[in-house]
Short mmCIF file of C-alpha atoms and ligand atoms in Angstrom, two decimals:
data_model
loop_
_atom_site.label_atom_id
_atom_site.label_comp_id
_atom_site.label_asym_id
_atom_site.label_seq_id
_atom_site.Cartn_x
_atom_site.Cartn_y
_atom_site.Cartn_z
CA UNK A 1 -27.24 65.38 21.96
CA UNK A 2 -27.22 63.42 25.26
CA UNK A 3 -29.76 61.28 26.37
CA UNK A 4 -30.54 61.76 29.91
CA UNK A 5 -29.41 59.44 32.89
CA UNK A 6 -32.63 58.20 34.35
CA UNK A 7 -32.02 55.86 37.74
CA UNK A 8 -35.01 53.29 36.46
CA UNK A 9 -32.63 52.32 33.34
CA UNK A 10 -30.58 51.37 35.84
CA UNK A 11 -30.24 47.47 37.22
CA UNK A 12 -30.47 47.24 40.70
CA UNK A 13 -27.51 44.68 40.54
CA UNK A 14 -25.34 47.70 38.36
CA UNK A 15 -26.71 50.26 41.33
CA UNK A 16 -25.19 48.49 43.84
CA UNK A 17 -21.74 47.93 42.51
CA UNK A 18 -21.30 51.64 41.53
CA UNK A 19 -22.36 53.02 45.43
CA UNK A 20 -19.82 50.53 46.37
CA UNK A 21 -17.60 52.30 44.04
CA UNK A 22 -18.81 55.54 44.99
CA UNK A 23 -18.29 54.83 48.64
CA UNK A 24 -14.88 55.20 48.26
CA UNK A 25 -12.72 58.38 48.98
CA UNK A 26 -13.10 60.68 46.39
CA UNK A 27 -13.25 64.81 45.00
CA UNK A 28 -14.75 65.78 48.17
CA UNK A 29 -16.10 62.60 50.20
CA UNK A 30 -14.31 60.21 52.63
CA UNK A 31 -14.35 56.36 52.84
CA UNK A 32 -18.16 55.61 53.48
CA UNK A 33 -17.00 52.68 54.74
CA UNK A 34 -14.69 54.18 57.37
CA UNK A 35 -18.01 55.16 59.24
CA UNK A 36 -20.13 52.30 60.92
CA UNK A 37 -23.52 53.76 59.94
CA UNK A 38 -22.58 53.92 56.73
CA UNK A 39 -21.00 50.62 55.95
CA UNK A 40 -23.71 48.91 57.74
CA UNK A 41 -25.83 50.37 55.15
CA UNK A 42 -23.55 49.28 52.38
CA UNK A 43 -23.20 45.74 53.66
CA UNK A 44 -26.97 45.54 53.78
CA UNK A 45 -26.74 46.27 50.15
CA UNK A 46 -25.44 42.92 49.08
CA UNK A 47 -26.82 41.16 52.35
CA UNK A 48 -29.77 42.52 53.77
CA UNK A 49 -29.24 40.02 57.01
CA UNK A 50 -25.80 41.59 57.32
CA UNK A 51 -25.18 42.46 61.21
CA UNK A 52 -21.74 44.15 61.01
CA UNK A 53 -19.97 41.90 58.40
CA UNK A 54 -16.61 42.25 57.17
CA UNK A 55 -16.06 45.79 55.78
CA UNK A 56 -12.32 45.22 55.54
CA UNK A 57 -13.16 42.23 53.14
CA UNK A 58 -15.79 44.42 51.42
CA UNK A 59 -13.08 47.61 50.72
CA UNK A 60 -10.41 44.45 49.09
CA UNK A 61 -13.18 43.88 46.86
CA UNK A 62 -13.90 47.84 45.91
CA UNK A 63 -10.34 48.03 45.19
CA UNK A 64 -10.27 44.98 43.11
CA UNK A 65 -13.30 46.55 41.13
CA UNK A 66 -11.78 49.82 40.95
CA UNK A 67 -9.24 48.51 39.12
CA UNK A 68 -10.77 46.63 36.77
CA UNK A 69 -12.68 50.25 36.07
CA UNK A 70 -9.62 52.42 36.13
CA UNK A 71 -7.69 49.61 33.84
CA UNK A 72 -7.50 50.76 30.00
CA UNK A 73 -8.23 47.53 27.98
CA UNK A 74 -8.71 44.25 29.19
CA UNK A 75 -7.52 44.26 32.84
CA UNK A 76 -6.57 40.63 32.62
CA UNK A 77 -4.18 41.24 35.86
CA UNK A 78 -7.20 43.02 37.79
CA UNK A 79 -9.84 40.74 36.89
CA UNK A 80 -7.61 37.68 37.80
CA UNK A 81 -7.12 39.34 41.19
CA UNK A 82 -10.79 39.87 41.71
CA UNK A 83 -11.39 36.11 40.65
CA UNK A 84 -8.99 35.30 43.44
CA UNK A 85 -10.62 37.35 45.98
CA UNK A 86 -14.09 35.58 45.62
CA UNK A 87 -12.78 32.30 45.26
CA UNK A 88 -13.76 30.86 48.48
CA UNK A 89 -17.55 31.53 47.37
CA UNK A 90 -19.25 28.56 46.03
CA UNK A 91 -22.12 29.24 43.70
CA UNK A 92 -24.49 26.43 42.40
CA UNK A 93 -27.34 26.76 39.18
CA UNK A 94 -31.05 25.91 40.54
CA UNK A 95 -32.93 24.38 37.84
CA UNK A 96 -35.83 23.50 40.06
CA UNK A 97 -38.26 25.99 38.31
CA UNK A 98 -38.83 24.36 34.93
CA UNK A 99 -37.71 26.27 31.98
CA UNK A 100 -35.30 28.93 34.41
CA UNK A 101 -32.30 28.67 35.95
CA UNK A 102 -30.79 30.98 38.65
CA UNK A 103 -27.11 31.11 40.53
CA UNK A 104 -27.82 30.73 43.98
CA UNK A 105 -24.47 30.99 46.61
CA UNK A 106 -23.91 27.68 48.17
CA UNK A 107 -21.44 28.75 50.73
CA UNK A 108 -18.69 31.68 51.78
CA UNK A 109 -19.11 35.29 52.75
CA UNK A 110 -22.86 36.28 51.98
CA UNK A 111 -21.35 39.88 50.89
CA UNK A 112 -18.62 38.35 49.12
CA UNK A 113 -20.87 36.49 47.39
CA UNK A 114 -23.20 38.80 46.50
CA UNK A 115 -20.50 41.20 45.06
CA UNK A 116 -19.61 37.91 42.79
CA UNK A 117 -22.93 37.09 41.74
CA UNK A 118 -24.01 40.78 40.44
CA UNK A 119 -20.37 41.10 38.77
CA UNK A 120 -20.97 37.56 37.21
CA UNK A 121 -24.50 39.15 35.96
CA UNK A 122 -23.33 42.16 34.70
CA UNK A 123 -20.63 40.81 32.90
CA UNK A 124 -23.09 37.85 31.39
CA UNK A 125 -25.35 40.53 30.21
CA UNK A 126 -22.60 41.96 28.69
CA UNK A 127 -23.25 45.58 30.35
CA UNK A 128 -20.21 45.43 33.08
CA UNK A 129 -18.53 48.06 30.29
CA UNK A 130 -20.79 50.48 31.43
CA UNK A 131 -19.66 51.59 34.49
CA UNK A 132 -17.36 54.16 33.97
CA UNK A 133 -15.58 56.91 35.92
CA UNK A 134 -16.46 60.20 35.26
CA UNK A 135 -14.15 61.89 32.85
CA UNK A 136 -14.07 65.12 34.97
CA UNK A 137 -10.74 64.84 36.88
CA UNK A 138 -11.89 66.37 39.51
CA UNK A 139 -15.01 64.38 39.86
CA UNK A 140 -14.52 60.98 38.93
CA UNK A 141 -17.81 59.54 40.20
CA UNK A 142 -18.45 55.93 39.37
CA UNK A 143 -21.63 55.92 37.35
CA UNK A 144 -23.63 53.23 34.77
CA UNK A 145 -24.12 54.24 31.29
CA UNK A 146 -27.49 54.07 30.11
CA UNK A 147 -26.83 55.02 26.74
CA UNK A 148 -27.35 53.08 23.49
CA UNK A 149 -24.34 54.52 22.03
CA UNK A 150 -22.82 53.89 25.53
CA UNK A 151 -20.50 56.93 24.95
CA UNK A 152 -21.72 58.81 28.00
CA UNK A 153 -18.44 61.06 29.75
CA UNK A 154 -19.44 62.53 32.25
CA UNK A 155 -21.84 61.04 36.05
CA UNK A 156 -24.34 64.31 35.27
CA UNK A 157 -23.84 65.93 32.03
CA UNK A 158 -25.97 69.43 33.88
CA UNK A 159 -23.09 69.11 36.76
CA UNK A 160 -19.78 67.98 35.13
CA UNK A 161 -20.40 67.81 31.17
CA UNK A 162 -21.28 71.24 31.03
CA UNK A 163 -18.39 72.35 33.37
CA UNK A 164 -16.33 70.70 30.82
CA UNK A 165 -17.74 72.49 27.76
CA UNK A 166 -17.35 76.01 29.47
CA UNK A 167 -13.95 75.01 30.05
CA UNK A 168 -13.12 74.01 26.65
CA UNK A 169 -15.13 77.06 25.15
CA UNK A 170 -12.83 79.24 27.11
CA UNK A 171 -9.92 77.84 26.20
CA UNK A 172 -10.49 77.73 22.26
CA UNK A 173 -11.79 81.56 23.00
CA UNK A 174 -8.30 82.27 24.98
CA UNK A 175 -6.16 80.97 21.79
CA UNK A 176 -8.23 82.44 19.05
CA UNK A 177 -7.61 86.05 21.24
CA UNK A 178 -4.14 84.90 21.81
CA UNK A 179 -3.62 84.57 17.65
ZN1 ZN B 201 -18.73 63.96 37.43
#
């Protein structure tokens, strides 16, 4: 059984991060970000205001997070390096609504910043596990887990999951003829 993928269990903050990640070269696409239009777009993503903006800055901080997504276990190394890449962001706690309190970014790159803040809320909500690579080689298409078992493989299980399946179903048919 697989429980379908639907985009509207998906945060906005967790959609963002993985089309960063998916802006990235990969199976068949180039660097999003090597093409103005795009990037703009991107930027715009994490600062609506944006007008140009730093997309070298911006590709640091997909690499960082690819890391930290490609790193079995803890990533200790790659998570350090991503704290050291937003460190010039200052983010302060706004209590001025009574009974709530929000992280608002006090100064540094608004994009930067950004990136921090939906990391920091993803990883507070305890859900930055979910995004995953796709576990079709040949694929590898950052995507957010929405399941409760969180053991979804594959970015579309119609697209790569069943590839996968018909692959594997061949090959236990090719040894049982080969026996
Ligand atoms: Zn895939």
């Amino acid at each position: 059984m697989t429980e379908q993928n639907t985009e509207d269990k998906v945060p906005a903050t967790a959609a963002a991060i993985v089309d960063l990640l998916n802006s990235r070269e990969f199976a068949i696409y180039t660097d999003k970000l090597d093409e103005p239009d795009l990037a703009a777009g991107i930027l715009r993503r994490f600062d609506p205001a944006a007008n140009g903006g730093d997309v070298d800055e911006l590709r640091a901080l997909r690499s960082s997070l690819l890391a930290i997504v490609q790193a079995d276990g803890a990533a200790e190394t790659e998570w350090a390096d991503f704290t050291a890449r937003t460190s010039a962001v200052t983010l302060r706690h706004d209590f001025s609504t009574p009974g709530a309190v929000s992280l608002h970014q006090a100064s540094g790159d608004p994009v930067v910043g950004k990136v921090a803040l939906d990391v920091a809320q993803l990883v507070s909500a305890g859900s930055w596990s979910r995004i995953r690579l796709c576990a079709n080689h040949e694929c590898e298409r950052a995507f957010y887990d929405t399941t409760r078992s969180r053991t979804q493989r594959w970015h579309s299980y119609e697209i790569c999951g069943n590839r996968a399946n018909v692959a594997a179903f061949r090959a236990r048919g090719k040894t049982a003829a080969d026996a």
